[in-house]
């Protein structure tokens, strides 16, 4: 069978079955945003790895070495946030194409380290090779969280409300501008390019959000809202009903939709790499989670609810189901919006 037939998630499921029981002291192996490892004391260790490949995740003519480092770090740190965790440090393995200069390589490492520095953390090691092909960066993030307060994907319950931080689709909008070779795109839509090239994972918001004790399930949006909501729905055995008119769309994304004559809803619903947190929250705690986000200056929007059933439903203002061709980004199938 071709990998493209199995799909990225089919492949992950097949490894999960092959591995079976995770090793001793690994409380949670394959299947959530990070693995969870038992250590002495009240905390558990969180470990996640995330790769970025030239030609697949980025093209070197539209991103600088520093931004590549920043972005690779952000994508991996975001998985620590998705578990409600605090970042400890990063490791980075980089395969540099032979034509890269020492200055470019150093900039990339600085980008990685600075991205973690924003959260009082940094690089603690890695590995370096060269390659005949495009740049390859793999980042490992290590974090920690109280063992009795981990935000897993499987805790959403019917009756919970669904919230998301920030705005959705900005990064996908920037990609669409690049694909359309829209002139002066960066000057006209700087926030979209910041979301694409220098995203900020939601680690700074974690302490305030955790204090509420309100989050029942969480995932970071890396593959697109609908697809990632699907992971919570599957793990929690519920249906997640999302309200399209409530999806938080930035002014710049609306402008971008107008400029490219596209509906920004598709970017918000299925564009990847938002690195926002999608959370299920018990109804009685909704006000607390909004107050906690306000405390950090971050937008928090209720975009749906959890009900009995399976899958994800995206509905328009009249309650009709909106079809999304495919759920977002899936490696091997190479579907992107
Ligand atoms: P995320 O989008 O949060 O980074 P992924 O969709 O990449 O998560 O991965 C989902 C789960 O599958 C994670 O627990 C991850 O560790 C695991 N996983 C992905 N690829 C592999 C692999 N090649 N081998 C083992 N586990 C994997
Ligand atoms: Mg994730």
XYZ file of N, CA and C in Angstrom, residues 155-309:
465
model
N -10.608 14.499 27.312
C -11.421 14.870 28.480
C -12.674 15.666 28.177
N -12.986 15.911 26.904
C -14.177 16.726 26.581
C -15.443 15.925 26.866
N -16.434 16.593 27.479
C -17.678 15.910 27.842
C -18.860 16.640 27.227
N -19.914 15.898 26.842
C -21.108 16.576 26.317
C -21.567 17.653 27.296
N -21.880 18.813 26.761
C -22.259 19.943 27.611
C -21.147 20.964 27.736
N -19.881 20.533 27.524
C -18.768 21.490 27.568
C -18.913 22.505 26.431
N -18.292 23.655 26.626
C -18.226 24.655 25.556
C -16.833 24.592 24.938
N -16.732 25.042 23.679
C -15.451 24.990 22.971
C -14.945 26.412 22.751
N -13.713 26.646 23.169
C -13.099 27.968 23.058
C -11.820 27.884 22.230
N -11.442 29.015 21.638
C -10.155 29.079 20.949
C -9.483 30.415 21.278
N -8.153 30.368 21.398
C -7.394 31.610 21.638
C -7.155 32.330 20.301
N -6.894 33.623 20.366
C -6.421 34.385 19.209
C -7.369 34.396 18.030
N -6.780 34.474 16.827
C -7.578 34.442 15.598
C -7.124 33.270 14.744
N -7.985 32.851 13.830
C -7.717 31.644 13.035
C -7.499 32.007 11.564
N -6.626 31.263 10.913
C -6.491 31.377 9.456
C -5.481 32.391 8.967
N -4.858 33.149 9.887
C -3.934 34.207 9.450
C -2.758 33.639 8.654
N -2.196 32.563 9.171
C -1.046 31.951 8.523
C -1.427 31.421 7.133
N -2.598 30.809 7.042
C -3.064 30.290 5.749
C -3.317 31.436 4.770
N -3.786 32.576 5.293
C -3.997 33.745 4.433
C -2.687 34.230 3.844
N -1.636 34.272 4.683
C -0.320 34.704 4.190
C 0.183 33.746 3.102
N -0.020 32.454 3.307
C 0.399 31.469 2.295
C -0.349 31.689 0.981
N -1.636 32.009 1.103
C -2.434 32.255 -0.114
C -1.932 33.494 -0.843
N -1.520 34.512 -0.080
C -0.968 35.727 -0.709
C 0.332 35.395 -1.440
N 1.166 34.580 -0.803
C 2.429 34.180 -1.443
C 2.143 33.379 -2.717
N 1.195 32.454 -2.622
C 0.876 31.607 -3.784
C 0.356 32.459 -4.936
N -0.398 33.525 -4.584
C -0.971 34.390 -5.621
C 0.023 35.448 -6.089
N 1.220 35.465 -5.477
C 2.238 36.488 -5.774
C 1.624 37.889 -5.690
N 0.857 38.091 -4.641
C 0.181 39.367 -4.414
C 1.233 40.446 -4.135
N 1.217 41.548 -4.888
C 2.284 42.546 -4.726
C 2.225 43.254 -3.370
N 3.376 43.521 -2.793
C 3.495 44.232 -1.506
C 2.684 43.572 -0.390
N 2.551 42.267 -0.457
C 1.668 41.571 0.503
C 2.116 41.788 1.939
N 3.432 41.741 2.164
C 3.919 41.866 3.545
C 3.638 43.223 4.143
N 3.714 44.265 3.305
C 3.446 45.616 3.807
C 1.963 45.794 4.107
N 1.134 45.197 3.283
C -0.308 45.404 3.442
C -0.901 44.504 4.545
N -0.322 43.318 4.737
C -0.897 42.353 5.693
C 0.173 41.837 6.665
N 0.825 42.745 7.425
C 1.951 42.311 8.255
C 1.569 41.267 9.313
N 0.368 41.379 9.865
C -0.011 40.435 10.933
C -0.124 39.010 10.392
N -0.541 38.889 9.142
C -0.671 37.551 8.561
C 0.708 36.933 8.376
N 1.670 37.767 7.964
C 3.027 37.247 7.762
C 3.719 36.957 9.084
N 3.367 37.727 10.104
C 3.926 37.400 11.414
C 3.404 36.035 11.886
N 2.104 35.792 11.644
C 1.521 34.500 12.036
C 2.191 33.346 11.287
N 2.541 33.582 10.036
C 3.163 32.518 9.239
C 4.639 32.325 9.587
N 5.367 33.444 9.733
C 6.835 33.358 9.807
C 7.374 33.401 11.238
N 6.675 34.086 12.132
C 7.146 34.176 13.530
C 6.001 33.943 14.505
N 5.357 32.789 14.426
C 4.197 32.568 15.300
C 4.587 32.523 16.780
N 3.648 32.905 17.627
C 3.880 32.861 19.076
C 3.025 31.759 19.680
N 3.653 30.726 20.217
C 2.847 29.696 20.882
C 2.232 30.287 22.142
N 1.148 29.702 22.627
C 0.388 30.303 23.725
C 0.909 29.892 25.101
N 2.218 29.831 25.253
C 2.786 29.425 26.551
C 2.584 30.475 27.635
N 2.608 31.757 27.257
C 2.496 32.816 28.269
C 1.122 32.809 28.926
N 0.121 32.296 28.211
C -1.252 32.293 28.728
C -1.503 31.127 29.683
N -0.616 30.137 29.658
C -0.907 28.883 30.368
C -1.146 29.068 31.875
N -0.281 29.796 32.600
C -0.524 29.875 34.060
C -1.917 30.411 34.400
N -2.338 31.472 33.735
C -3.661 32.043 34.029
C -4.766 31.062 33.649
N -4.632 30.419 32.502
C -5.674 29.483 32.070
C -5.724 28.263 32.995
N -4.571 27.807 33.436
C -4.528 26.638 34.320
C -5.189 26.923 35.666
N -4.964 28.137 36.168
C -5.494 28.481 37.493
C -7.017 28.326 37.564
N -7.681 28.456 36.415
C -9.140 28.342 36.420
C -9.570 26.903 36.704
N -8.714 25.952 36.388
C -9.094 24.534 36.531
C -10.246 24.168 35.611
N -10.462 24.971 34.580
C -11.682 24.828 33.784
C -11.518 23.980 32.527
N -10.271 23.764 32.096
C -10.050 23.115 30.800
C -10.219 21.600 30.948
N -11.109 21.016 30.151
C -11.315 19.562 30.223
C -10.550 18.822 29.120
N -10.244 19.532 28.019
C -9.465 18.925 26.927
C -8.836 20.053 26.129
N -7.680 19.770 25.522
C -7.009 20.830 24.757
C -6.144 20.217 23.660
N -6.016 20.958 22.564
C -5.078 20.609 21.477
C -4.602 21.936 20.889
N -3.414 21.959 20.320
C -3.033 23.171 19.593
C -3.372 22.962 18.128
N -3.731 24.052 17.463
C -4.165 23.928 16.070
C -2.953 24.026 15.162
N -2.512 22.877 14.670
C -1.377 22.868 13.759
C -1.796 22.389 12.376
N -2.849 21.586 12.298
C -3.266 21.020 11.006
C -4.561 21.635 10.481
N -5.120 22.599 11.182
C -6.396 23.198 10.783
C -7.447 22.914 11.851
N -8.306 23.919 12.096
C -9.296 23.826 13.179
C -10.134 22.554 13.106
N -10.732 22.297 11.941
C -11.678 21.177 11.861
C -10.951 19.855 12.086
N -9.782 19.726 11.473
C -9.036 18.475 11.643
C -8.588 18.280 13.089
N -8.093 19.340 13.710
C -7.606 19.194 15.082
C -8.759 19.031 16.073
N -9.891 19.690 15.804
C -11.088 19.450 16.630
C -11.470 17.976 16.521
N -11.243 17.406 15.347
C -11.538 15.984 15.125
C -10.720 15.081 16.039
N -9.496 15.500 16.374
C -8.678 14.680 17.278
C -9.263 14.687 18.693
N -9.754 15.858 19.143
C -10.415 15.901 20.462
C -11.699 15.071 20.413
N -12.463 15.240 19.322
C -13.736 14.514 19.204
C -13.501 13.008 19.251
N -12.483 12.549 18.509
C -12.218 11.099 18.452
C -11.737 10.587 19.811
N -10.793 11.323 20.421
C -10.235 10.852 21.691
C -11.288 10.889 22.795
N -12.176 11.887 22.769
C -13.175 12.055 23.835
C -14.480 11.326 23.526
N -14.599 10.782 22.296
C -15.823 10.097 21.852
C -17.045 10.999 21.976
N -16.922 12.160 21.371
C -18.008 13.153 21.369
C -18.065 13.787 19.978
N -19.115 14.587 19.740
C -19.120 15.412 18.532
C -18.806 16.843 18.943
N -17.989 17.503 18.162
C -17.712 18.915 18.405
C -18.459 19.712 17.356
N -19.379 20.527 17.818
C -20.167 21.353 16.903
C -19.574 22.751 16.900
N -19.143 23.193 15.740
C -18.499 24.499 15.612
C -19.417 25.439 14.840
N -19.438 26.679 15.289
C -20.301 27.674 14.658
C -19.449 28.584 13.766
N -19.631 28.452 12.459
C -18.795 29.207 11.514
C -18.833 30.719 11.750
N -20.015 31.309 11.996
C -20.018 32.772 12.182
C -19.240 33.220 13.413
N -18.997 32.315 14.348
C -18.284 32.701 15.570
C -16.766 32.558 15.468
N -16.250 31.961 14.378
C -14.806 31.768 14.290
C -14.107 33.127 14.281
N -13.093 33.329 15.133
C -12.424 34.633 15.208
C -11.516 34.857 13.992
N -11.887 35.826 13.193
C -11.134 36.140 11.970
C -10.619 37.569 12.096
N -9.330 37.759 11.863
C -8.740 39.094 12.037
C -9.173 40.034 10.911
N -9.054 41.325 11.178
C -9.360 42.336 10.160
C -8.508 42.113 8.919
N -7.219 41.815 9.173
C -6.313 41.646 8.027
C -6.700 40.421 7.197
N -7.184 39.373 7.835
C -7.579 38.191 7.069
C -8.819 38.497 6.230
N -9.717 39.303 6.792
C -10.878 39.723 5.993
C -10.413 40.527 4.783
N -9.456 41.432 5.027
C -8.913 42.236 3.929
C -8.266 41.356 2.867
N -7.552 40.357 3.335
C -6.878 39.416 2.436
C -7.915 38.644 1.613
N -9.000 38.229 2.273
C -10.081 37.540 1.567
C -10.642 38.424 0.463
N -10.836 39.703 0.794
C -11.337 40.645 -0.203
C -10.356 40.800 -1.358
N -9.067 40.931 -1.016
C -8.041 41.163 -2.041
C -7.914 39.964 -2.983
N -8.067 38.765 -2.430
C -7.899 37.556 -3.264
C -9.241 36.981 -3.719
N -10.322 37.664 -3.334
C -11.679 37.197 -3.645
C -11.890 35.754 -3.178
N -11.534 35.545 -1.927
C -11.739 34.222 -1.327
C -12.465 34.424 -0.006
N -13.184 33.380 0.424
C -13.903 33.448 1.686
C -12.929 33.096 2.814
N -12.642 34.041 3.738
C -11.675 33.749 4.808
C -12.094 32.589 5.708
N -13.378 32.226 5.662
C -13.856 31.122 6.508
C -13.060 29.842 6.250
N -12.729 29.587 4.975
C -12.012 28.336 4.670
C -10.628 28.338 5.309
N -9.986 29.503 5.331
C -8.670 29.581 5.988
C -8.821 29.364 7.498
N -9.866 29.989 8.062
C -10.067 29.880 9.517
C -10.424 28.450 9.915
N -11.196 27.781 9.068
C -11.686 26.440 9.431
C -10.683 25.345 9.101
N -9.904 25.543 8.053
C -9.075 24.428 7.585
C -7.613 24.789 7.352
N -7.262 26.063 7.452
C -5.861 26.436 7.260
C -5.043 25.919 8.436
N -3.824 25.552 8.200
C -3.030 24.976 9.289
C -2.146 26.001 9.967
N -1.408 25.534 10.964
C -0.340 26.304 11.583
C -0.783 27.600 12.241
N -1.945 27.544 12.901
C -2.380 28.712 13.672
C -1.675 28.744 15.028
N -1.355 27.566 15.550
C -0.751 27.424 16.878
C -1.561 28.120 17.963
N -2.868 28.155 17.762
C -3.782 28.612 18.811
C -4.225 27.385 19.609
N -4.769 27.627 20.800
C -5.242 26.522 21.636
C -6.751 26.364 21.476
N -7.160 25.144 21.196
C -8.571 24.800 21.101
C -8.912 24.014 22.365
N -9.878 24.540 23.127
C -10.127 23.970 24.456
C -11.590 23.641 24.669
N -11.833 22.559 25.389
C -13.178 22.293 25.893
C -13.195 22.737 27.351
N -14.289 23.396 27.733
C -14.393 23.984 29.072
C -15.779 23.668 29.630
N -15.825 23.227 30.868
C -17.133 22.971 31.487
C -17.945 24.269 31.484
N -19.239 24.129 31.149
C -20.090 25.307 30.947
C -20.039 26.296 32.116
N -20.040 25.745 33.347
C -20.095 26.632 34.521
C -18.800 27.431 34.706
N -17.741 27.046 33.985
C -16.456 27.746 34.117
C -16.170 28.701 32.959
N -17.144 28.884 32.067
C -16.896 29.671 30.856
C -16.422 31.086 31.198
N -17.082 31.711 32.184
C -16.719 33.089 32.533
C -15.284 33.142 33.052
N -14.863 32.118 33.786
C -13.501 32.098 34.350
C -12.450 32.063 33.244
N -12.711 31.260 32.216
C -11.700 31.105 31.172
C -11.584 32.400 30.365
N -12.702 33.075 30.183
C -12.672 34.347 29.446
C -11.911 35.387 30.278
N -12.179 35.410 31.582
C -11.495 36.367 32.468
C -9.990 36.085 32.493
N -9.612 34.802 32.523
C -8.188 34.440 32.571
C -7.483 34.891 31.296
N -8.141 34.722 30.161
C -7.527 35.136 28.893
C -7.392 36.655 28.863
N -8.422 37.339 29.336
C -8.375 38.812 29.361
C -7.184 39.316 30.174
N -6.945 38.626 31.275
C -5.816 38.954 32.154
C -4.490 38.949 31.374
N -4.386 38.053 30.386
C -3.146 37.952 29.616
C -3.208 38.781 28.339
N -4.320 39.451 28.111
C -4.465 40.284 26.913
C -4.709 39.479 25.648
N -5.111 38.232 25.805
C -5.320 37.372 24.634
C -6.803 37.164 24.378
N -7.151 37.270 23.110
C -8.546 37.061 22.733
C -8.941 35.600 22.992
N -10.138 35.404 23.506
C -10.643 34.041 23.753
C -12.082 34.018 23.259
N -12.390 33.110 22.358
C -13.704 33.123 21.723
C -14.379 31.773 21.870
N -15.657 31.818 22.246
C -16.420 30.567 22.235
C -16.850 30.286 20.806
N -16.477 29.129 20.285
C -16.770 28.833 18.873
C -17.640 27.588 18.708
N -18.022 26.972 19.799
C -18.858 25.785 19.637
C -19.153 25.109 20.945
N -19.684 23.888 20.816
C -20.020 23.113 22.005
C -19.764 21.635 21.753
N -19.700 20.917 22.858
C -19.465 19.473 22.789
C -20.804 18.773 23.009
N -21.113 17.835 22.129
C -22.380 17.108 22.260
C -22.134 15.611 22.148
N -23.196 14.841 22.396
C -23.049 13.389 22.239
C -23.021 13.050 20.770
N -22.121 12.163 20.385
C -22.014 11.766 18.979
C -20.563 11.575 18.613
